[in-house]
Amino acid sequence: MTDGLSARTMRILNGLPMAARDLLLKTDWGSLRHAYGPAEDMPASLCALMDEDPEVRAEAVGALDMAALHQGSLYTVTAPAALYVAAILDHPMGLAEHEGYFPWDDGPSRSLRIDLLAWLGQMAESAAYGENPVRDRTHWQWEPWHEETPRDHDPEELRALQACRDIRPAIADAVEPFLSSPDPRVREAALGAAAPLLSAPGLTDRVLRAAALLRSRLGAGEARRERASVARALTMWGMDTSDLLADPEPAVRVCAALGPTHADRPRALAVLLQALWDPRTTDALFPEPLPGLDGWFRFTVLRSALALAESFEEVAPVAITIVTTGGTSMVDFERGPILYRAFSAGYDPTRPLTSAQRDLLQAFVDTEESTSGIGGNWLWFRAAGLPEDREGIAALL
C-alpha cells in the first residue's frame, strides 16, 4: 500500500487514528473489488476523505458512493471501506464542510461527518435487504417479481453481503455516540444510520438503549422533523408507538403509524388513510426526505397502509381514488402496489370478483387511455395473475 503514495497522502495517513491507519495498511485491497473492478485505488480515495481541500473531500465522498456502494450494491470492498469510515467518524476533520460533488446534489454545504453517516446508513439498508421480507414489502420501491424469481448470487456477492452484515455491531458502536450530538443535522444523519443498523438480528439490547435515548427527545419542545424521525426509527425497531398516533403534529403521527406491524393497528391504519386522502399535504410534510425515505413520502405511506390492511376492502376507497386520479409516472409506486394488494393471493378465475376488486379493475379500464393504467402496469397485472391488456380486464367485469 505504501509504494508510490504521494506526500500529501502520506501526510493524511500519518494523521489518521490508529484503527483507520491499520485498516489501510493491513487490508489486501488488491484482492477486493468495487463497482469498476479491482480495488487497488480505494486506499487513495479513502485517504482523500480527510483532505483539507473541500473539493477533494467532496470528490472522495462521490467516489466512495460510486465505487463501494454503487446504486446500493455491495462489493467485497464495501465492508472494509465501511470500517474505515466508522474509524474516522470522530476525527476533527469530520466537522469540515464541503458542497455536493454530483451535479444534482445542489443542496447546502454539509460536514464530512454528515456525509459519512449517511453513507453508512445506505450500506446498512442494503445489507438488511432480504432479512425481513415483511419489512421489505413496505419499502416504496419493492416489486413482487424480485421475490418470485430470486436472482442467484455468485459466491463473491454472498461474501460481500455477509461481510457487511457481520460488521454491523462495530459500525453501530461508532454511530451511536452521534445520536447525542449537539448538531441536529448530525443527530438526524446518525439516526438515519442507526435505524437500519439496529434492525439487524441480535442487536435487541442496543435497540432498547437507543430507544430510551430517543424517547427522551419526543417532548413538544423538540423540532417536528426530529420527532418524526424518532417515531420512524421506533417503528422500524418494532417498538410500540401507539402513544404517538395522537400527537398534535401530523408528521409525527404518520411516521408513528408506518408499519408493517403495529400494536394499535386500526388507529395506525386510520392515520395512514387520512394522510393518503390528502397526498399533496402528505408529500409536503418532508420537502427534504427523511434518511431512508427517498421518493415522495406518500409512496411510503401507501405501502405501509397496504401492509397494515387485513383486507383490501379496508383501503379500497382511497386506493381506487388514487388509481382514478394518478398520473402515468406513478405506475410502480402507487397503482401497481394497489393492484397487487387487491389480488394478494392471485386472481382465481374459479372465484367471483369481490365488489372492491371489481370496482378497482373498472377504475383501471376507465382511466386506461389517460393513465396507461393497464399497459403501463403490465408487470403488476402479470404478478397478480390477471390479463395484461384493457380488453382482457374488461372481459372480467
PDB file of C-alpha atoms in Angstrom, residues 89-289:
ATOM      1  CA  LEU A  89     -16.224   9.469  12.210  1.00  0.00           C
ATOM      2  CA  ASP A  90     -14.997  11.226  15.342  1.00  0.00           C
ATOM      3  CA  HIS A  91     -11.911  12.770  13.713  1.00  0.00           C
ATOM      4  CA  PRO A  92     -11.837  16.603  13.919  1.00  0.00           C
ATOM      5  CA  MET A  93     -11.883  16.750  10.108  1.00  0.00           C
ATOM      6  CA  GLY A  94     -15.444  15.440  10.345  1.00  0.00           C
ATOM      7  CA  LEU A  95     -16.528  18.994  11.173  1.00  0.00           C
ATOM      8  CA  ALA A  96     -15.135  20.383   7.908  1.00  0.00           C
ATOM      9  CA  GLU A  97     -17.815  21.273   5.364  1.00  0.00           C
ATOM     10  CA  HIS A  98     -17.993  20.806   1.612  1.00  0.00           C
ATOM     11  CA  GLU A  99     -20.539  21.061  -1.166  1.00  0.00           C
ATOM     12  CA  GLY A 100     -22.025  18.142  -3.070  1.00  0.00           C
ATOM     13  CA  TYR A 101     -19.916  16.515  -5.750  1.00  0.00           C
ATOM     14  CA  PHE A 102     -22.617  15.405  -8.179  1.00  0.00           C
ATOM     15  CA  PRO A 103     -24.383  17.959 -10.439  1.00  0.00           C
ATOM     16  CA  TRP A 104     -27.777  17.013  -8.998  1.00  0.00           C
ATOM     17  CA  ASP A 105     -26.552  17.453  -5.425  1.00  0.00           C
ATOM     18  CA  ASP A 106     -27.015  21.219  -5.230  1.00  0.00           C
ATOM     19  CA  GLY A 107     -28.130  21.480  -1.618  1.00  0.00           C
ATOM     20  CA  PRO A 108     -26.342  23.483   1.071  1.00  0.00           C
ATOM     21  CA  SER A 109     -22.862  22.513   2.177  1.00  0.00           C
ATOM     22  CA  ARG A 110     -22.632  19.946   4.967  1.00  0.00           C
ATOM     23  CA  SER A 111     -19.972  18.423   7.144  1.00  0.00           C
ATOM     24  CA  LEU A 112     -17.957  15.377   6.196  1.00  0.00           C
ATOM     25  CA  ARG A 113     -19.379  13.610   9.253  1.00  0.00           C
ATOM     26  CA  ILE A 114     -22.936  14.006   7.952  1.00  0.00           C
ATOM     27  CA  ASP A 115     -21.978  12.563   4.566  1.00  0.00           C
ATOM     28  CA  LEU A 116     -20.164   9.620   6.130  1.00  0.00           C
ATOM     29  CA  LEU A 117     -23.045   8.815   8.474  1.00  0.00           C
ATOM     30  CA  ALA A 118     -25.454   8.949   5.530  1.00  0.00           C
ATOM     31  CA  TRP A 119     -23.240   6.564   3.567  1.00  0.00           C
ATOM     32  CA  LEU A 120     -23.098   4.104   6.464  1.00  0.00           C
ATOM     33  CA  GLY A 121     -26.883   4.225   6.664  1.00  0.00           C
ATOM     34  CA  GLN A 122     -27.199   3.377   2.981  1.00  0.00           C
ATOM     35  CA  MET A 123     -24.777   0.499   3.411  1.00  0.00           C
ATOM     36  CA  ALA A 124     -26.810  -0.811   6.351  1.00  0.00           C
ATOM     37  CA  GLU A 125     -30.048  -0.603   4.352  1.00  0.00           C
ATOM     38  CA  SER A 126     -28.516  -2.632   1.527  1.00  0.00           C
ATOM     39  CA  ALA A 127     -27.160  -5.203   3.973  1.00  0.00           C
ATOM     40  CA  ALA A 128     -30.560  -5.574   5.650  1.00  0.00           C
ATOM     41  CA  TYR A 129     -32.492  -6.210   2.452  1.00  0.00           C
ATOM     42  CA  GLY A 130     -33.849  -9.768   2.375  1.00  0.00           C
ATOM     43  CA  GLU A 131     -33.568 -10.388   6.122  1.00  0.00           C
ATOM     44  CA  ASN A 132     -37.183  -9.433   6.828  1.00  0.00           C
ATOM     45  CA  PRO A 133     -39.474  -9.891   3.787  1.00  0.00           C
ATOM     46  CA  VAL A 134     -42.453  -8.358   5.607  1.00  0.00           C
ATOM     47  CA  ARG A 135     -40.455  -5.195   6.287  1.00  0.00           C
ATOM     48  CA  ASP A 136     -39.016  -5.175   2.776  1.00  0.00           C
ATOM     49  CA  ARG A 137     -42.513  -5.013   1.302  1.00  0.00           C
ATOM     50  CA  THR A 138     -43.166  -1.671   2.967  1.00  0.00           C
ATOM     51  CA  HIS A 139     -40.282  -0.110   1.049  1.00  0.00           C
ATOM     52  CA  TRP A 140     -41.632   2.212  -1.626  1.00  0.00           C
ATOM     53  CA  GLN A 141     -39.582   0.510  -4.369  1.00  0.00           C
ATOM     54  CA  TRP A 142     -40.372  -3.130  -3.544  1.00  0.00           C
ATOM     55  CA  GLU A 143     -41.602  -5.222  -6.504  1.00  0.00           C
ATOM     56  CA  PRO A 144     -43.116  -8.717  -6.168  1.00  0.00           C
ATOM     57  CA  TRP A 145     -41.306 -10.326  -9.087  1.00  0.00           C
ATOM     58  CA  HIS A 146     -37.985  -9.880  -7.294  1.00  0.00           C
ATOM     59  CA  GLU A 147     -39.168 -12.406  -4.715  1.00  0.00           C
ATOM     60  CA  GLU A 148     -40.951 -14.698  -7.147  1.00  0.00           C
ATOM     61  CA  THR A 149     -37.868 -15.128  -9.332  1.00  0.00           C
ATOM     62  CA  PRO A 150     -34.914 -14.636  -6.968  1.00  0.00           C
ATOM     63  CA  ARG A 151     -31.641 -13.985  -8.706  1.00  0.00           C
ATOM     64  CA  ASP A 152     -28.851 -16.416  -7.981  1.00  0.00           C
ATOM     65  CA  HIS A 153     -25.994 -14.704  -6.179  1.00  0.00           C
ATOM     66  CA  ASP A 154     -22.476 -15.627  -7.081  1.00  0.00           C
ATOM     67  CA  PRO A 155     -20.085 -16.503  -4.224  1.00  0.00           C
ATOM     68  CA  GLU A 156     -18.425 -13.085  -4.315  1.00  0.00           C
ATOM     69  CA  GLU A 157     -21.777 -11.288  -3.895  1.00  0.00           C
ATOM     70  CA  LEU A 158     -22.683 -13.525  -0.997  1.00  0.00           C
ATOM     71  CA  ARG A 159     -19.315 -12.872   0.667  1.00  0.00           C
ATOM     72  CA  ALA A 160     -19.810  -9.143   0.277  1.00  0.00           C
ATOM     73  CA  LEU A 161     -23.318  -9.306   1.748  1.00  0.00           C
ATOM     74  CA  GLN A 162     -22.280 -11.442   4.707  1.00  0.00           C
ATOM     75  CA  ALA A 163     -19.245  -9.281   5.424  1.00  0.00           C
ATOM     76  CA  CYS A 164     -21.432  -6.154   5.563  1.00  0.00           C
ATOM     77  CA  ARG A 165     -23.880  -7.888   7.886  1.00  0.00           C
ATOM     78  CA  ASP A 166     -21.096  -9.140  10.139  1.00  0.00           C
ATOM     79  CA  ILE A 167     -19.667  -5.661  10.753  1.00  0.00           C
ATOM     80  CA  ARG A 168     -22.950  -4.030  11.797  1.00  0.00           C
ATOM     81  CA  PRO A 169     -22.247  -4.243  15.542  1.00  0.00           C
ATOM     82  CA  ALA A 170     -18.894  -2.468  15.023  1.00  0.00           C
ATOM     83  CA  ILE A 171     -20.484   0.184  12.803  1.00  0.00           C
ATOM     84  CA  ALA A 172     -23.255   0.697  15.350  1.00  0.00           C
ATOM     85  CA  ASP A 173     -20.631   1.266  18.062  1.00  0.00           C
ATOM     86  CA  ALA A 174     -19.199   4.113  16.005  1.00  0.00           C
ATOM     87  CA  VAL A 175     -22.557   5.632  15.072  1.00  0.00           C
ATOM     88  CA  GLU A 176     -24.385   5.547  18.415  1.00  0.00           C
ATOM     89  CA  PRO A 177     -22.427   8.381  20.144  1.00  0.00           C
ATOM     90  CA  PHE A 178     -23.614  10.802  17.451  1.00  0.00           C
ATOM     91  CA  LEU A 179     -27.253  10.180  18.362  1.00  0.00           C
ATOM     92  CA  SER A 180     -26.487  12.661  21.162  1.00  0.00           C
ATOM     93  CA  SER A 181     -24.628  15.207  19.019  1.00  0.00           C
ATOM     94  CA  PRO A 182     -25.396  18.871  19.764  1.00  0.00           C
ATOM     95  CA  ASP A 183     -25.781  19.415  16.000  1.00  0.00           C
ATOM     96  CA  PRO A 184     -29.331  18.435  14.912  1.00  0.00           C
ATOM     97  CA  ARG A 185     -28.131  17.666  11.364  1.00  0.00           C
ATOM     98  CA  VAL A 186     -25.586  15.205  12.717  1.00  0.00           C
ATOM     99  CA  ARG A 187     -28.216  13.653  15.004  1.00  0.00           C
ATOM    100  CA  GLU A 188     -30.513  13.163  12.021  1.00  0.00           C
ATOM    101  CA  ALA A 189     -27.764  11.546   9.956  1.00  0.00           C
ATOM    102  CA  ALA A 190     -26.782   9.313  12.871  1.00  0.00           C
ATOM    103  CA  LEU A 191     -30.388   8.241  13.389  1.00  0.00           C
ATOM    104  CA  GLY A 192     -30.681   7.548   9.660  1.00  0.00           C
ATOM    105  CA  ALA A 193     -27.741   5.156  10.008  1.00  0.00           C
ATOM    106  CA  ALA A 194     -28.763   3.669  13.359  1.00  0.00           C
ATOM    107  CA  ALA A 195     -32.298   2.810  12.230  1.00  0.00           C
ATOM    108  CA  PRO A 196     -31.273   0.103   9.708  1.00  0.00           C
ATOM    109  CA  LEU A 197     -28.189  -0.914  11.701  1.00  0.00           C
ATOM    110  CA  LEU A 198     -30.140  -1.695  14.859  1.00  0.00           C
ATOM    111  CA  SER A 199     -32.806  -3.527  12.867  1.00  0.00           C
ATOM    112  CA  ALA A 200     -30.281  -6.332  12.473  1.00  0.00           C
ATOM    113  CA  PRO A 201     -30.922  -9.628  14.301  1.00  0.00           C
ATOM    114  CA  GLY A 202     -29.140  -9.916  17.622  1.00  0.00           C
ATOM    115  CA  LEU A 203     -28.951  -6.203  18.450  1.00  0.00           C
ATOM    116  CA  THR A 204     -32.001  -6.056  20.733  1.00  0.00           C
ATOM    117  CA  ASP A 205     -30.013  -4.758  23.699  1.00  0.00           C
ATOM    118  CA  ARG A 206     -28.774  -1.821  21.629  1.00  0.00           C
ATOM    119  CA  VAL A 207     -32.309  -1.097  20.416  1.00  0.00           C
ATOM    120  CA  LEU A 208     -33.617  -0.764  23.974  1.00  0.00           C
ATOM    121  CA  ARG A 209     -30.786   1.615  24.883  1.00  0.00           C
ATOM    122  CA  ALA A 210     -31.200   3.735  21.745  1.00  0.00           C
ATOM    123  CA  ALA A 211     -34.988   3.786  22.059  1.00  0.00           C
ATOM    124  CA  ALA A 212     -34.760   5.076  25.627  1.00  0.00           C
ATOM    125  CA  LEU A 213     -32.437   7.855  24.481  1.00  0.00           C
ATOM    126  CA  LEU A 214     -34.660   8.820  21.566  1.00  0.00           C
ATOM    127  CA  ARG A 215     -37.836   8.705  23.631  1.00  0.00           C
ATOM    128  CA  SER A 216     -36.371  11.481  25.755  1.00  0.00           C
ATOM    129  CA  ARG A 217     -36.423  13.700  22.656  1.00  0.00           C
ATOM    130  CA  LEU A 218     -40.134  13.408  21.965  1.00  0.00           C
ATOM    131  CA  GLY A 219     -41.114  16.399  24.076  1.00  0.00           C
ATOM    132  CA  ALA A 220     -43.227  19.085  22.459  1.00  0.00           C
ATOM    133  CA  GLY A 221     -40.284  21.490  22.515  1.00  0.00           C
ATOM    134  CA  GLU A 222     -38.223  19.456  20.044  1.00  0.00           C
ATOM    135  CA  ALA A 223     -38.264  20.126  16.310  1.00  0.00           C
ATOM    136  CA  ARG A 224     -41.047  18.452  14.371  1.00  0.00           C
ATOM    137  CA  ARG A 225     -38.687  16.817  11.871  1.00  0.00           C
ATOM    138  CA  GLU A 226     -36.557  15.235  14.589  1.00  0.00           C
ATOM    139  CA  ARG A 227     -39.587  13.950  16.474  1.00  0.00           C
ATOM    140  CA  ALA A 228     -40.906  12.405  13.259  1.00  0.00           C
ATOM    141  CA  SER A 229     -37.520  10.779  12.592  1.00  0.00           C
ATOM    142  CA  VAL A 230     -37.557   9.283  16.071  1.00  0.00           C
ATOM    143  CA  ALA A 231     -41.065   7.923  15.551  1.00  0.00           C
ATOM    144  CA  ARG A 232     -39.987   6.331  12.273  1.00  0.00           C
ATOM    145  CA  ALA A 233     -36.938   4.666  13.872  1.00  0.00           C
ATOM    146  CA  LEU A 234     -39.047   3.281  16.705  1.00  0.00           C
ATOM    147  CA  THR A 235     -41.456   1.661  14.245  1.00  0.00           C
ATOM    148  CA  MET A 236     -38.524   0.129  12.335  1.00  0.00           C
ATOM    149  CA  TRP A 237     -37.297  -1.448  15.561  1.00  0.00           C
ATOM    150  CA  GLY A 238     -40.719  -2.884  16.353  1.00  0.00           C
ATOM    151  CA  MET A 239     -41.304  -0.580  19.318  1.00  0.00           C
ATOM    152  CA  ASP A 240     -44.828   0.385  20.394  1.00  0.00           C
ATOM    153  CA  THR A 241     -45.596   3.888  19.097  1.00  0.00           C
ATOM    154  CA  SER A 242     -49.324   3.840  19.841  1.00  0.00           C
ATOM    155  CA  ASP A 243     -48.984   6.863  22.117  1.00  0.00           C
ATOM    156  CA  LEU A 244     -47.682   8.936  19.195  1.00  0.00           C
ATOM    157  CA  LEU A 245     -50.697   8.243  16.963  1.00  0.00           C
ATOM    158  CA  ALA A 246     -52.475  11.124  18.705  1.00  0.00           C
ATOM    159  CA  ASP A 247     -49.537  13.532  18.500  1.00  0.00           C
ATOM    160  CA  PRO A 248     -50.567  17.088  17.545  1.00  0.00           C
ATOM    161  CA  GLU A 249     -48.069  17.074  14.645  1.00  0.00           C
ATOM    162  CA  PRO A 250     -49.307  15.211  11.526  1.00  0.00           C
ATOM    163  CA  ALA A 251     -45.718  14.343  10.547  1.00  0.00           C
ATOM    164  CA  VAL A 252     -45.150  12.585  13.869  1.00  0.00           C
ATOM    165  CA  ARG A 253     -48.499  10.777  13.723  1.00  0.00           C
ATOM    166  CA  VAL A 254     -47.868   9.432  10.244  1.00  0.00           C
ATOM    167  CA  CYS A 255     -44.306   8.308  11.000  1.00  0.00           C
ATOM    168  CA  ALA A 256     -45.568   6.599  14.157  1.00  0.00           C
ATOM    169  CA  ALA A 257     -48.102   4.698  12.042  1.00  0.00           C
ATOM    170  CA  LEU A 258     -45.649   3.326   9.483  1.00  0.00           C
ATOM    171  CA  GLY A 259     -45.589  -0.444   9.651  1.00  0.00           C
ATOM    172  CA  PRO A 260     -45.871  -3.194   8.588  1.00  0.00           C
ATOM    173  CA  THR A 261     -46.926  -4.282  12.100  1.00  0.00           C
ATOM    174  CA  HIS A 262     -48.340  -2.113  14.815  1.00  0.00           C
ATOM    175  CA  ALA A 263     -49.639  -2.558  18.353  1.00  0.00           C
ATOM    176  CA  ASP A 264     -52.709  -0.421  17.594  1.00  0.00           C
ATOM    177  CA  ARG A 265     -53.377  -1.470  14.007  1.00  0.00           C
ATOM    178  CA  PRO A 266     -56.824   0.145  13.488  1.00  0.00           C
ATOM    179  CA  ARG A 267     -55.687   3.577  14.695  1.00  0.00           C
ATOM    180  CA  ALA A 268     -52.416   3.372  12.761  1.00  0.00           C
ATOM    181  CA  LEU A 269     -54.242   2.443   9.561  1.00  0.00           C
ATOM    182  CA  ALA A 270     -56.707   5.285  10.088  1.00  0.00           C
ATOM    183  CA  VAL A 271     -53.807   7.753  10.369  1.00  0.00           C
ATOM    184  CA  LEU A 272     -52.259   6.458   7.149  1.00  0.00           C
ATOM    185  CA  LEU A 273     -55.529   6.520   5.219  1.00  0.00           C
ATOM    186  CA  GLN A 274     -56.225  10.071   6.333  1.00  0.00           C
ATOM    187  CA  ALA A 275     -52.805  11.067   5.012  1.00  0.00           C
ATOM    188  CA  LEU A 276     -53.474   9.359   1.668  1.00  0.00           C
ATOM    189  CA  TRP A 277     -56.706  11.270   1.170  1.00  0.00           C
ATOM    190  CA  ASP A 278     -54.605  14.451   1.077  1.00  0.00           C
ATOM    191  CA  PRO A 279     -51.440  13.384  -0.795  1.00  0.00           C
ATOM    192  CA  ARG A 280     -50.178  16.893  -1.565  1.00  0.00           C
ATOM    193  CA  THR A 281     -50.155  17.838   2.099  1.00  0.00           C
ATOM    194  CA  THR A 282     -48.568  14.496   2.991  1.00  0.00           C
ATOM    195  CA  ASP A 283     -45.747  14.965   0.476  1.00  0.00           C
ATOM    196  CA  ALA A 284     -45.185  18.472   1.834  1.00  0.00           C
ATOM    197  CA  LEU A 285     -44.542  17.148   5.348  1.00  0.00           C
ATOM    198  CA  PHE A 286     -40.922  16.473   4.352  1.00  0.00           C
ATOM    199  CA  PRO A 287     -39.741  18.712   1.480  1.00  0.00           C
ATOM    200  CA  GLU A 288     -36.349  17.109   2.057  1.00  0.00           C
ATOM    201  CA  PRO A 289     -36.893  13.356   2.560  1.00  0.00           C
TER     202      PRO A 289
END
